[in-house]
PDB file of C-alpha atoms in Angstrom:
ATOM      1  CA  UNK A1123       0.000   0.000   0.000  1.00  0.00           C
ATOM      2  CA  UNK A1124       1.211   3.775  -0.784  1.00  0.00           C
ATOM      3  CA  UNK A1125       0.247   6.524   0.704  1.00  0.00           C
ATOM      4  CA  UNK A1126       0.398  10.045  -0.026  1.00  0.00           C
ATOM      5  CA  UNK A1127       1.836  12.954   1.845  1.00  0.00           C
ATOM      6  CA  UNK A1128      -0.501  16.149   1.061  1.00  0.00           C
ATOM      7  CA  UNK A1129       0.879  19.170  -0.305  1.00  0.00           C
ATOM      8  CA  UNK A1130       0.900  22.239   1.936  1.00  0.00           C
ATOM      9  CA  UNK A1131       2.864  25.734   2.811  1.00  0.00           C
ATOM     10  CA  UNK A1132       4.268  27.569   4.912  1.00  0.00           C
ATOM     11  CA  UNK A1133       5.603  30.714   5.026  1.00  0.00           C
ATOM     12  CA  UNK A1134       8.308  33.474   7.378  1.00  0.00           C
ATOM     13  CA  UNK A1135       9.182  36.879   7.018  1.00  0.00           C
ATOM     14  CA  UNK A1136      13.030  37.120   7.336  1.00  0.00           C
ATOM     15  CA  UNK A1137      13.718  40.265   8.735  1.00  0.00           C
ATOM     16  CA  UNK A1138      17.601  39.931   8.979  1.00  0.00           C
ATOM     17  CA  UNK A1139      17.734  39.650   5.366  1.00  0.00           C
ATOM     18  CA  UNK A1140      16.256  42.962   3.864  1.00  0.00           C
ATOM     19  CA  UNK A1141      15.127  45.918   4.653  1.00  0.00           C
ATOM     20  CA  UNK A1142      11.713  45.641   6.063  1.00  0.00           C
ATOM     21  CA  UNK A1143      10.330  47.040   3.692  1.00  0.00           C
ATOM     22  CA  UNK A1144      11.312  44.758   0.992  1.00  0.00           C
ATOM     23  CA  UNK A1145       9.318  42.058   2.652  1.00  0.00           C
ATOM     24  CA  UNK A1146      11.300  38.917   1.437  1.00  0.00           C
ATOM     25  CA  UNK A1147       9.352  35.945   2.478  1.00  0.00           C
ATOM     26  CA  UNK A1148      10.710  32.350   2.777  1.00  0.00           C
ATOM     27  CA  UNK A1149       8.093  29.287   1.560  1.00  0.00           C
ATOM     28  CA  UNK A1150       8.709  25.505   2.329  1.00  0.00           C
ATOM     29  CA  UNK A1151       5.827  23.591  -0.151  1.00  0.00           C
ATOM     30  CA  UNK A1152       5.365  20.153   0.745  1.00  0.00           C
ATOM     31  CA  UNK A1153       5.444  17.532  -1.902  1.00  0.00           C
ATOM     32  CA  UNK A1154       4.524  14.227  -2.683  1.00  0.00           C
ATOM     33  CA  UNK A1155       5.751  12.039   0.129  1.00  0.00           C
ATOM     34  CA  UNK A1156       4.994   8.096   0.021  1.00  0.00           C
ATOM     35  CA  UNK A1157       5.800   4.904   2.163  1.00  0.00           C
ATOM     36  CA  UNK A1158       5.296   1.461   0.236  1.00  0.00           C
ATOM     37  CA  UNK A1159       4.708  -1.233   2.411  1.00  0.00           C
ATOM     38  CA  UNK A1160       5.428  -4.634   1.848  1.00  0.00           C
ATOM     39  CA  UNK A1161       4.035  -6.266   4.629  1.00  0.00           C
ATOM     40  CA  UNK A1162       0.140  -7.165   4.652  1.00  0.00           C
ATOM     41  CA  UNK A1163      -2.162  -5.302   6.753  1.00  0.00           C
ATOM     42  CA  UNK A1164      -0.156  -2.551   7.478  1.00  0.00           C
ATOM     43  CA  UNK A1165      -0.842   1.209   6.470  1.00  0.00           C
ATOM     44  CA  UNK A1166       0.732   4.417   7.130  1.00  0.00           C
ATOM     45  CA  UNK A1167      -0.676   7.673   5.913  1.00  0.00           C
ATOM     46  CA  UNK A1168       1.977  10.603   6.223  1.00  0.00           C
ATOM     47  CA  UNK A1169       0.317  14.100   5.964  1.00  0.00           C
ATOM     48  CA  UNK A1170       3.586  15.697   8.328  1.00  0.00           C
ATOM     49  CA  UNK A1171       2.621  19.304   7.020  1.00  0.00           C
ATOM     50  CA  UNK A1172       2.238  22.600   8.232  1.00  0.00           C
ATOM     51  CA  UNK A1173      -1.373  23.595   8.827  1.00  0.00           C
ATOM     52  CA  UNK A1174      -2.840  19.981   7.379  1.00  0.00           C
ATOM     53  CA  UNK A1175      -6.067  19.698   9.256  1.00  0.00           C
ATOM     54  CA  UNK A1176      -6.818  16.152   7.358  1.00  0.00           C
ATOM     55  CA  UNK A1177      -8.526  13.624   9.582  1.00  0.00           C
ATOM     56  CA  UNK A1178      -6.892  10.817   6.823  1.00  0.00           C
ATOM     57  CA  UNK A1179      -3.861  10.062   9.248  1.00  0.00           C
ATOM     58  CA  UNK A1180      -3.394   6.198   9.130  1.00  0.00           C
ATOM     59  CA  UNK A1181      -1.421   4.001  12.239  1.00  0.00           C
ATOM     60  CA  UNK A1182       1.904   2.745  11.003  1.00  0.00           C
ATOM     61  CA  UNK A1183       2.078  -1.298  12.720  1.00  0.00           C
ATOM     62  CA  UNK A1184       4.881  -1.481  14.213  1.00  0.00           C
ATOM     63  CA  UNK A1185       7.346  -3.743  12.587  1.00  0.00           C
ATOM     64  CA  UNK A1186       9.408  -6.405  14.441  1.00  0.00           C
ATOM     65  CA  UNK A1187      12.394  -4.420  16.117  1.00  0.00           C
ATOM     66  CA  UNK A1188      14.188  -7.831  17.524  1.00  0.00           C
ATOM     67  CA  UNK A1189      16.976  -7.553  15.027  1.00  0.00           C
ATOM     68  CA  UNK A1190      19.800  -4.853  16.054  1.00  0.00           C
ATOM     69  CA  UNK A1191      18.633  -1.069  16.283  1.00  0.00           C
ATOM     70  CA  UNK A1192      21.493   1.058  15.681  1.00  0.00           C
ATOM     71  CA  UNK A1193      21.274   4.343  17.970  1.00  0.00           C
ATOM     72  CA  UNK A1194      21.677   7.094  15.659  1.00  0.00           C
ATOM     73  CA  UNK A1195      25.439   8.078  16.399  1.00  0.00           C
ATOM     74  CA  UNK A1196      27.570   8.996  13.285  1.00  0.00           C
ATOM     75  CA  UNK A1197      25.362   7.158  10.678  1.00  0.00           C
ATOM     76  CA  UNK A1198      26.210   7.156   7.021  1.00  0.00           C
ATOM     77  CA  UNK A1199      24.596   9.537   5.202  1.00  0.00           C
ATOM     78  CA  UNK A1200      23.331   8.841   1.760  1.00  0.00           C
ATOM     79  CA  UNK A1201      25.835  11.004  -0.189  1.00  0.00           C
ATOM     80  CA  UNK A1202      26.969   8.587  -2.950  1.00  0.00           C
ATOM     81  CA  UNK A1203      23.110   8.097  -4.449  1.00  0.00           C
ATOM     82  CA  UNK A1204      23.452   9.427  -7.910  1.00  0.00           C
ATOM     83  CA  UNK A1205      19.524  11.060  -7.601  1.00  0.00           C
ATOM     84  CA  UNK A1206      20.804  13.560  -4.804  1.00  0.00           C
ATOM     85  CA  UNK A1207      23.242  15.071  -7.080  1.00  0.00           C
ATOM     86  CA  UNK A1208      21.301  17.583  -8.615  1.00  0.00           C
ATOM     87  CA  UNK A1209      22.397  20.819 -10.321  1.00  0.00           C
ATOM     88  CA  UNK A1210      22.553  24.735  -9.699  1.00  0.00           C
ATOM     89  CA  UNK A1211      20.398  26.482 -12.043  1.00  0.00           C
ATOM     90  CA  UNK A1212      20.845  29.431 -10.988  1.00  0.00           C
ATOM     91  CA  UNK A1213      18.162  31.514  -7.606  1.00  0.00           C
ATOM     92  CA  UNK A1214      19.181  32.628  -4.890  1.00  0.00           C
ATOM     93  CA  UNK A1215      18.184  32.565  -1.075  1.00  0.00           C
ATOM     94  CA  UNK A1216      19.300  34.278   2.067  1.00  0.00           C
ATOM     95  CA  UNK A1217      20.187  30.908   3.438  1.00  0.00           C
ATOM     96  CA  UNK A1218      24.248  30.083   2.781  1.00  0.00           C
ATOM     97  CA  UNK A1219      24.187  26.449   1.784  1.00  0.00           C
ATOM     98  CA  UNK A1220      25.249  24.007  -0.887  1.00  0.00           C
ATOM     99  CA  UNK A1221      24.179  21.433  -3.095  1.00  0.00           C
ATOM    100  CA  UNK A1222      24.824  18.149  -1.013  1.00  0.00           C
ATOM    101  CA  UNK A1223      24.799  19.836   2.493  1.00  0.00           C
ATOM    102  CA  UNK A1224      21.907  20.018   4.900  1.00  0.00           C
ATOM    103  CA  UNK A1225      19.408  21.917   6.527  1.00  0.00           C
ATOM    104  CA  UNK A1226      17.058  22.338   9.738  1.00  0.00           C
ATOM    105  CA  UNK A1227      13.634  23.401   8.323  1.00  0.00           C
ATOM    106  CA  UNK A1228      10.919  24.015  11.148  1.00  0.00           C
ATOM    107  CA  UNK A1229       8.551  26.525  12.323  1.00  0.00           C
ATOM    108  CA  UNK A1230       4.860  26.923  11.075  1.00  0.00           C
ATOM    109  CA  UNK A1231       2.950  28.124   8.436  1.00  0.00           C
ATOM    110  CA  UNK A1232       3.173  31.697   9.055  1.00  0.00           C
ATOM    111  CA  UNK A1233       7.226  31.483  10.963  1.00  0.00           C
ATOM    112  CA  UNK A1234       8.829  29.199   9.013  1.00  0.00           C
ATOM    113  CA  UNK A1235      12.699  28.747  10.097  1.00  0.00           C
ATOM    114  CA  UNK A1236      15.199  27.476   8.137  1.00  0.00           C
ATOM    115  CA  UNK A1237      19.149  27.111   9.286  1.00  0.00           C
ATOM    116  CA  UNK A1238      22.422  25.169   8.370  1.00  0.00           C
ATOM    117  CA  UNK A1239      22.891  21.652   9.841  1.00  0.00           C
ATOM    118  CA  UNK A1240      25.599  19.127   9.651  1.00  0.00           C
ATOM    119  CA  UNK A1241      24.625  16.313   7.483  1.00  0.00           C
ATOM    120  CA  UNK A1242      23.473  13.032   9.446  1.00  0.00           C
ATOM    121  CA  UNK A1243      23.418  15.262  12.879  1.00  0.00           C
ATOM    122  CA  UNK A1244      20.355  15.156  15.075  1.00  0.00           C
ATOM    123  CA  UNK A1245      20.113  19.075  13.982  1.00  0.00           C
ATOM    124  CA  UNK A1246      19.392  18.141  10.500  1.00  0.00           C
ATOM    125  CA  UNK A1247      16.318  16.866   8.749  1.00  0.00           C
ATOM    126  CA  UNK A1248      16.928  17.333   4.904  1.00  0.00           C
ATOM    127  CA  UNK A1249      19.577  17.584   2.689  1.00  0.00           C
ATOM    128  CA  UNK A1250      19.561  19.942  -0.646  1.00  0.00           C
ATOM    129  CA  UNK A1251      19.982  18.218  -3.530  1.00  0.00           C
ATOM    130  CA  UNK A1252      19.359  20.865  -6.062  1.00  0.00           C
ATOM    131  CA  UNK A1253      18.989  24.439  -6.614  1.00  0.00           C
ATOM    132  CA  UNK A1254      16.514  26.326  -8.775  1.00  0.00           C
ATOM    133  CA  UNK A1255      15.117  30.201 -10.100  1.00  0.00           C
ATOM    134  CA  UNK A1256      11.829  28.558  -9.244  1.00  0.00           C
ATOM    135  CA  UNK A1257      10.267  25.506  -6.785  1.00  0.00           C
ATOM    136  CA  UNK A1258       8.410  24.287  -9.582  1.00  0.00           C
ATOM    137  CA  UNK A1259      11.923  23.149 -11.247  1.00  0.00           C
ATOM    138  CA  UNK A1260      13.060  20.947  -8.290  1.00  0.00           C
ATOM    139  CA  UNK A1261      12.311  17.019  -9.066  1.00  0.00           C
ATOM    140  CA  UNK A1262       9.322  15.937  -9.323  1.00  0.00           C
ATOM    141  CA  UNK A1263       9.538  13.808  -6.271  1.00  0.00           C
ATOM    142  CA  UNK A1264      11.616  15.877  -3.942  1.00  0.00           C
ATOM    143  CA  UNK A1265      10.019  16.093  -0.541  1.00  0.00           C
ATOM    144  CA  UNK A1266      10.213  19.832   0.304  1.00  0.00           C
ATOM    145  CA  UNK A1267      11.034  23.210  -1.503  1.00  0.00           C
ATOM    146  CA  UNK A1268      12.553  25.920   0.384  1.00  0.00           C
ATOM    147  CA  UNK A1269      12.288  29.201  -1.740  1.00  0.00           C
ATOM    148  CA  UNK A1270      12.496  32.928  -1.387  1.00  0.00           C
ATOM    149  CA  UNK A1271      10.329  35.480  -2.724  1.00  0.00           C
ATOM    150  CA  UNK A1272      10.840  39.406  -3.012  1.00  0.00           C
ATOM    151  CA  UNK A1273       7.303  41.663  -3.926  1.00  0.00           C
ATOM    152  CA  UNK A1274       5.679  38.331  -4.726  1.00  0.00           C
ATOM    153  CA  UNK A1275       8.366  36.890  -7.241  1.00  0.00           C
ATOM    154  CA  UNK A1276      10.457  34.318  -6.675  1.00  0.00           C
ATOM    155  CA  UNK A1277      14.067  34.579  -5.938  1.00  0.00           C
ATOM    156  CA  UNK A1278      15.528  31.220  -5.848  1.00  0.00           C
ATOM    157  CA  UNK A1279      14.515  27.494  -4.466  1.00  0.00           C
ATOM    158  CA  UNK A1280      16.154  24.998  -2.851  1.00  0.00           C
ATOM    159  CA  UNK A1281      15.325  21.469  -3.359  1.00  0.00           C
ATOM    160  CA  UNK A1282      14.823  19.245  -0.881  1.00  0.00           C
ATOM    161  CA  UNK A1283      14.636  15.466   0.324  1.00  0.00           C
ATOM    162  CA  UNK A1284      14.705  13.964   3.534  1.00  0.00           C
ATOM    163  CA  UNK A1285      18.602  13.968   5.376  1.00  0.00           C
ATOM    164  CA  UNK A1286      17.931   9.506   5.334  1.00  0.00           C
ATOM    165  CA  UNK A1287      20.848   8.311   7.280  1.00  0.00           C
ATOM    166  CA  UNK A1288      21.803   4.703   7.378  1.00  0.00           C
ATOM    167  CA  UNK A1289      21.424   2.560  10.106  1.00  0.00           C
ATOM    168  CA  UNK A1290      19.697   6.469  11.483  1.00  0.00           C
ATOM    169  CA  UNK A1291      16.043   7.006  13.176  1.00  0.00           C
ATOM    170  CA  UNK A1292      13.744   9.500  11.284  1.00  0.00           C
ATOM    171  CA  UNK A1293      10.370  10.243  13.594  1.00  0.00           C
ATOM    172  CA  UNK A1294       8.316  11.110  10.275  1.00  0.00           C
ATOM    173  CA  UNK A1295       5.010  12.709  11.491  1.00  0.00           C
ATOM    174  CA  UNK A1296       1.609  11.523  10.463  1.00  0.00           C
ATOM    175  CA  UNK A1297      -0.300  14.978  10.630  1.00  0.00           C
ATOM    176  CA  UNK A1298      -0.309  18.475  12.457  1.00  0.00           C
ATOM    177  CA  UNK A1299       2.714  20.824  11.629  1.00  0.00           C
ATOM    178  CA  UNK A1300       5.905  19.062  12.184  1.00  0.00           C
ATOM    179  CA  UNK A1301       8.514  18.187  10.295  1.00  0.00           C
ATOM    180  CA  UNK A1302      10.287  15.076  10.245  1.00  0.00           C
ATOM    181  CA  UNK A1303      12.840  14.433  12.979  1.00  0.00           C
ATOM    182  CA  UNK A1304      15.958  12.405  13.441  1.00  0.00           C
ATOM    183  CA  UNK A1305      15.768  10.389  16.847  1.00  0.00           C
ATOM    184  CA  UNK A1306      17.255   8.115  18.945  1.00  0.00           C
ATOM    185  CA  UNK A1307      16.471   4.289  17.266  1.00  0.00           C
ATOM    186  CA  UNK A1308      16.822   2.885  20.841  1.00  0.00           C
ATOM    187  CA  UNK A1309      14.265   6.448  22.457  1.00  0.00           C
ATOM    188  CA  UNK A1310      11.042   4.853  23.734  1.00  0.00           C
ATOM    189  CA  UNK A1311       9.461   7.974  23.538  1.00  0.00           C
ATOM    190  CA  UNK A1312       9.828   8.482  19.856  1.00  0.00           C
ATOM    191  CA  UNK A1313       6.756   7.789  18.090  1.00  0.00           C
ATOM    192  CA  UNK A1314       6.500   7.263  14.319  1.00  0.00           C
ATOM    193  CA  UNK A1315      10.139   5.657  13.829  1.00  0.00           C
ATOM    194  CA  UNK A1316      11.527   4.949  10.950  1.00  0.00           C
ATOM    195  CA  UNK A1317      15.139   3.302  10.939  1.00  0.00           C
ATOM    196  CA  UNK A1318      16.934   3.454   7.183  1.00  0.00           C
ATOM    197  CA  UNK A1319      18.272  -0.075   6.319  1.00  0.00           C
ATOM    198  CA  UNK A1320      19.518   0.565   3.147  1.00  0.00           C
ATOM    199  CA  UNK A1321      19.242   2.963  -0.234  1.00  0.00           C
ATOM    200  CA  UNK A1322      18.390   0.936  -3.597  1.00  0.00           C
ATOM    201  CA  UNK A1323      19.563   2.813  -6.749  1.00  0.00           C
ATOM    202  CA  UNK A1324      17.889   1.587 -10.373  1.00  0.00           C
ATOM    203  CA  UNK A1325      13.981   1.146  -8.909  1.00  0.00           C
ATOM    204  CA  UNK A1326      11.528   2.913  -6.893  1.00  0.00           C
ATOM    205  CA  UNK A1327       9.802  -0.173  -6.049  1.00  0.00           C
ATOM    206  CA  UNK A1328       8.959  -0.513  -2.083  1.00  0.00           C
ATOM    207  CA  UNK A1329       9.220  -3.961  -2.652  1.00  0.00           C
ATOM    208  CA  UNK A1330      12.526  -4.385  -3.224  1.00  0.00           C
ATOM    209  CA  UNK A1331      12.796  -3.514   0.003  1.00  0.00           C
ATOM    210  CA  UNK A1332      12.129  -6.218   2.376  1.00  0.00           C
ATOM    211  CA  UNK A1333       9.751  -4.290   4.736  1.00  0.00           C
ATOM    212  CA  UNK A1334       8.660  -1.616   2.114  1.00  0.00           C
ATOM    213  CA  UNK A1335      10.452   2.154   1.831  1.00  0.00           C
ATOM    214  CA  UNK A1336       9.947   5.227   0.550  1.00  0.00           C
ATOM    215  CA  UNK A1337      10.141   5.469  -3.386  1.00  0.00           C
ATOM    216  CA  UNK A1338      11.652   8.563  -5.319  1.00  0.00           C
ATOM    217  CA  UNK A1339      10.311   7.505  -8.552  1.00  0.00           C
ATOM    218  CA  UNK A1340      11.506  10.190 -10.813  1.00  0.00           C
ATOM    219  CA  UNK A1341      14.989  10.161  -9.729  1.00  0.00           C
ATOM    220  CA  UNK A1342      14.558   5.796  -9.134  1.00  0.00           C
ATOM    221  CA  UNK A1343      15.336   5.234  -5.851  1.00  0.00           C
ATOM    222  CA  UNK A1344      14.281   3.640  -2.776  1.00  0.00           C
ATOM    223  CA  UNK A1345      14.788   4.704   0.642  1.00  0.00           C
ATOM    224  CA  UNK A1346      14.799   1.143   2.341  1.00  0.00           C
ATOM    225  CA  UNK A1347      13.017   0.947   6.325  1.00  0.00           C
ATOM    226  CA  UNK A1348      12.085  -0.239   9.253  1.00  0.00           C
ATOM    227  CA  UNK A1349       9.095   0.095  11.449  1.00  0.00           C
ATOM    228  CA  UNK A1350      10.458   0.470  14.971  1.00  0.00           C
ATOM    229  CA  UNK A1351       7.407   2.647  16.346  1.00  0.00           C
TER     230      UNK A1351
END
Protein backbone atom coordinates (compact mmCIF):
# COMPACT_ATOMS: atom_id res chain seq x y z
CA UNK A 1 0.00 0.00 0.00
CA UNK A 2 1.21 3.77 -0.78
CA UNK A 3 0.25 6.52 0.70
CA UNK A 4 0.40 10.04 -0.03
CA UNK A 5 1.84 12.95 1.85
CA UNK A 6 -0.50 16.15 1.06
CA UNK A 7 0.88 19.17 -0.31
CA UNK A 8 0.90 22.24 1.94
CA UNK A 9 2.86 25.73 2.81
CA UNK A 10 4.27 27.57 4.91
CA UNK A 11 5.60 30.71 5.03
CA UNK A 12 8.31 33.47 7.38
CA UNK A 13 9.18 36.88 7.02
CA UNK A 14 13.03 37.12 7.34
CA UNK A 15 13.72 40.27 8.73
CA UNK A 16 17.60 39.93 8.98
CA UNK A 17 17.73 39.65 5.37
CA UNK A 18 16.26 42.96 3.86
CA UNK A 19 15.13 45.92 4.65
CA UNK A 20 11.71 45.64 6.06
CA UNK A 21 10.33 47.04 3.69
CA UNK A 22 11.31 44.76 0.99
CA UNK A 23 9.32 42.06 2.65
CA UNK A 24 11.30 38.92 1.44
CA UNK A 25 9.35 35.95 2.48
CA UNK A 26 10.71 32.35 2.78
CA UNK A 27 8.09 29.29 1.56
CA UNK A 28 8.71 25.50 2.33
CA UNK A 29 5.83 23.59 -0.15
CA UNK A 30 5.36 20.15 0.75
CA UNK A 31 5.44 17.53 -1.90
CA UNK A 32 4.52 14.23 -2.68
CA UNK A 33 5.75 12.04 0.13
CA UNK A 34 4.99 8.10 0.02
CA UNK A 35 5.80 4.90 2.16
CA UNK A 36 5.30 1.46 0.24
CA UNK A 37 4.71 -1.23 2.41
CA UNK A 38 5.43 -4.63 1.85
CA UNK A 39 4.03 -6.27 4.63
CA UNK A 40 0.14 -7.16 4.65
CA UNK A 41 -2.16 -5.30 6.75
CA UNK A 42 -0.16 -2.55 7.48
CA UNK A 43 -0.84 1.21 6.47
CA UNK A 44 0.73 4.42 7.13
CA UNK A 45 -0.68 7.67 5.91
CA UNK A 46 1.98 10.60 6.22
CA UNK A 47 0.32 14.10 5.96
CA UNK A 48 3.59 15.70 8.33
CA UNK A 49 2.62 19.30 7.02
CA UNK A 50 2.24 22.60 8.23
CA UNK A 51 -1.37 23.60 8.83
CA UNK A 52 -2.84 19.98 7.38
CA UNK A 53 -6.07 19.70 9.26
CA UNK A 54 -6.82 16.15 7.36
CA UNK A 55 -8.53 13.62 9.58
CA UNK A 56 -6.89 10.82 6.82
CA UNK A 57 -3.86 10.06 9.25
CA UNK A 58 -3.39 6.20 9.13
CA UNK A 59 -1.42 4.00 12.24
CA UNK A 60 1.90 2.74 11.00
CA UNK A 61 2.08 -1.30 12.72
CA UNK A 62 4.88 -1.48 14.21
CA UNK A 63 7.35 -3.74 12.59
CA UNK A 64 9.41 -6.40 14.44
CA UNK A 65 12.39 -4.42 16.12
CA UNK A 66 14.19 -7.83 17.52
CA UNK A 67 16.98 -7.55 15.03
CA UNK A 68 19.80 -4.85 16.05
CA UNK A 69 18.63 -1.07 16.28
CA UNK A 70 21.49 1.06 15.68
CA UNK A 71 21.27 4.34 17.97
CA UNK A 72 21.68 7.09 15.66
CA UNK A 73 25.44 8.08 16.40
CA UNK A 74 27.57 9.00 13.29
CA UNK A 75 25.36 7.16 10.68
CA UNK A 76 26.21 7.16 7.02
CA UNK A 77 24.60 9.54 5.20
CA UNK A 78 23.33 8.84 1.76
CA UNK A 79 25.83 11.00 -0.19
CA UNK A 80 26.97 8.59 -2.95
CA UNK A 81 23.11 8.10 -4.45
CA UNK A 82 23.45 9.43 -7.91
CA UNK A 83 19.52 11.06 -7.60
CA UNK A 84 20.80 13.56 -4.80
CA UNK A 85 23.24 15.07 -7.08
CA UNK A 86 21.30 17.58 -8.61
CA UNK A 87 22.40 20.82 -10.32
CA UNK A 88 22.55 24.73 -9.70
CA UNK A 89 20.40 26.48 -12.04
CA UNK A 90 20.85 29.43 -10.99
CA UNK A 91 18.16 31.51 -7.61
CA UNK A 92 19.18 32.63 -4.89
CA UNK A 93 18.18 32.56 -1.08
CA UNK A 94 19.30 34.28 2.07
CA UNK A 95 20.19 30.91 3.44
CA UNK A 96 24.25 30.08 2.78
CA UNK A 97 24.19 26.45 1.78
CA UNK A 98 25.25 24.01 -0.89
CA UNK A 99 24.18 21.43 -3.09
CA UNK A 100 24.82 18.15 -1.01
CA UNK A 101 24.80 19.84 2.49
CA UNK A 102 21.91 20.02 4.90
CA UNK A 103 19.41 21.92 6.53
CA UNK A 104 17.06 22.34 9.74
CA UNK A 105 13.63 23.40 8.32
CA UNK A 106 10.92 24.01 11.15
CA UNK A 107 8.55 26.53 12.32
CA UNK A 108 4.86 26.92 11.07
CA UNK A 109 2.95 28.12 8.44
CA UNK A 110 3.17 31.70 9.05
CA UNK A 111 7.23 31.48 10.96
CA UNK A 112 8.83 29.20 9.01
CA UNK A 113 12.70 28.75 10.10
CA UNK A 114 15.20 27.48 8.14
CA UNK A 115 19.15 27.11 9.29
CA UNK A 116 22.42 25.17 8.37
CA UNK A 117 22.89 21.65 9.84
CA UNK A 118 25.60 19.13 9.65
CA UNK A 119 24.62 16.31 7.48
CA UNK A 120 23.47 13.03 9.45
CA UNK A 121 23.42 15.26 12.88
CA UNK A 122 20.35 15.16 15.08
CA UNK A 123 20.11 19.07 13.98
CA UNK A 124 19.39 18.14 10.50
CA UNK A 125 16.32 16.87 8.75
CA UNK A 126 16.93 17.33 4.90
CA UNK A 127 19.58 17.58 2.69
CA UNK A 128 19.56 19.94 -0.65
CA UNK A 129 19.98 18.22 -3.53
CA UNK A 130 19.36 20.86 -6.06
CA UNK A 131 18.99 24.44 -6.61
CA UNK A 132 16.51 26.33 -8.77
CA UNK A 133 15.12 30.20 -10.10
CA UNK A 134 11.83 28.56 -9.24
CA UNK A 135 10.27 25.51 -6.79
CA UNK A 136 8.41 24.29 -9.58
CA UNK A 137 11.92 23.15 -11.25
CA UNK A 138 13.06 20.95 -8.29
CA UNK A 139 12.31 17.02 -9.07
CA UNK A 140 9.32 15.94 -9.32
CA UNK A 141 9.54 13.81 -6.27
CA UNK A 142 11.62 15.88 -3.94
CA UNK A 143 10.02 16.09 -0.54
CA UNK A 144 10.21 19.83 0.30
CA UNK A 145 11.03 23.21 -1.50
CA UNK A 146 12.55 25.92 0.38
CA UNK A 147 12.29 29.20 -1.74
CA UNK A 148 12.50 32.93 -1.39
CA UNK A 149 10.33 35.48 -2.72
CA UNK A 150 10.84 39.41 -3.01
CA UNK A 151 7.30 41.66 -3.93
CA UNK A 152 5.68 38.33 -4.73
CA UNK A 153 8.37 36.89 -7.24
CA UNK A 154 10.46 34.32 -6.68
CA UNK A 155 14.07 34.58 -5.94
CA UNK A 156 15.53 31.22 -5.85
CA UNK A 157 14.52 27.49 -4.47
CA UNK A 158 16.15 25.00 -2.85
CA UNK A 159 15.33 21.47 -3.36
CA UNK A 160 14.82 19.24 -0.88
CA UNK A 161 14.64 15.47 0.32
CA UNK A 162 14.70 13.96 3.53
CA UNK A 163 18.60 13.97 5.38
CA UNK A 164 17.93 9.51 5.33
CA UNK A 165 20.85 8.31 7.28
CA UNK A 166 21.80 4.70 7.38
CA UNK A 167 21.42 2.56 10.11
CA UNK A 168 19.70 6.47 11.48
CA UNK A 169 16.04 7.01 13.18
CA UNK A 170 13.74 9.50 11.28
CA UNK A 171 10.37 10.24 13.59
CA UNK A 172 8.32 11.11 10.28
CA UNK A 173 5.01 12.71 11.49
CA UNK A 174 1.61 11.52 10.46
CA UNK A 175 -0.30 14.98 10.63
CA UNK A 176 -0.31 18.47 12.46
CA UNK A 177 2.71 20.82 11.63
CA UNK A 178 5.91 19.06 12.18
CA UNK A 179 8.51 18.19 10.29
CA UNK A 180 10.29 15.08 10.24
CA UNK A 181 12.84 14.43 12.98
CA UNK A 182 15.96 12.41 13.44
CA UNK A 183 15.77 10.39 16.85
CA UNK A 184 17.25 8.12 18.94
CA UNK A 185 16.47 4.29 17.27
CA UNK A 186 16.82 2.89 20.84
CA UNK A 187 14.27 6.45 22.46
CA UNK A 188 11.04 4.85 23.73
CA UNK A 189 9.46 7.97 23.54
CA UNK A 190 9.83 8.48 19.86
CA UNK A 191 6.76 7.79 18.09
CA UNK A 192 6.50 7.26 14.32
CA UNK A 193 10.14 5.66 13.83
CA UNK A 194 11.53 4.95 10.95
CA UNK A 195 15.14 3.30 10.94
CA UNK A 196 16.93 3.45 7.18
CA UNK A 197 18.27 -0.08 6.32
CA UNK A 198 19.52 0.57 3.15
CA UNK A 199 19.24 2.96 -0.23
CA UNK A 200 18.39 0.94 -3.60
CA UNK A 201 19.56 2.81 -6.75
CA UNK A 202 17.89 1.59 -10.37
CA UNK A 203 13.98 1.15 -8.91
CA UNK A 204 11.53 2.91 -6.89
CA UNK A 205 9.80 -0.17 -6.05
CA UNK A 206 8.96 -0.51 -2.08
CA UNK A 207 9.22 -3.96 -2.65
CA UNK A 208 12.53 -4.39 -3.22
CA UNK A 209 12.80 -3.51 0.00
CA UNK A 210 12.13 -6.22 2.38
CA UNK A 211 9.75 -4.29 4.74
CA UNK A 212 8.66 -1.62 2.11
CA UNK A 213 10.45 2.15 1.83
CA UNK A 214 9.95 5.23 0.55
CA UNK A 215 10.14 5.47 -3.39
CA UNK A 216 11.65 8.56 -5.32
CA UNK A 217 10.31 7.50 -8.55
CA UNK A 218 11.51 10.19 -10.81
CA UNK A 219 14.99 10.16 -9.73
CA UNK A 220 14.56 5.80 -9.13
CA UNK A 221 15.34 5.23 -5.85
CA UNK A 222 14.28 3.64 -2.78
CA UNK A 223 14.79 4.70 0.64
CA UNK A 224 14.80 1.14 2.34
CA UNK A 225 13.02 0.95 6.32
CA UNK A 226 12.09 -0.24 9.25
CA UNK A 227 9.10 0.10 11.45
CA UNK A 228 10.46 0.47 14.97
CA UNK A 229 7.41 2.65 16.35
Amino acid sequence: MVNNLSSVARGVADEGAFPRLDELEGVATMHAFSRGLFAAGAALTLLFAAGCSSSDAGNAVAADTTANSSTSAAPSTTDDVSGQEGIDAGGSTDIDVEIGQCVKLGGTMTAATIENAECGSMESNYKVIAKAELNEQCPSDVNQTYYETLDGVEQGALCLDVDWAINGCMSVPTGGMDEPARVDCADPSATNVEQVTEIKTGTSDPNDCPEGGFAYEARQFVVCTTTIS
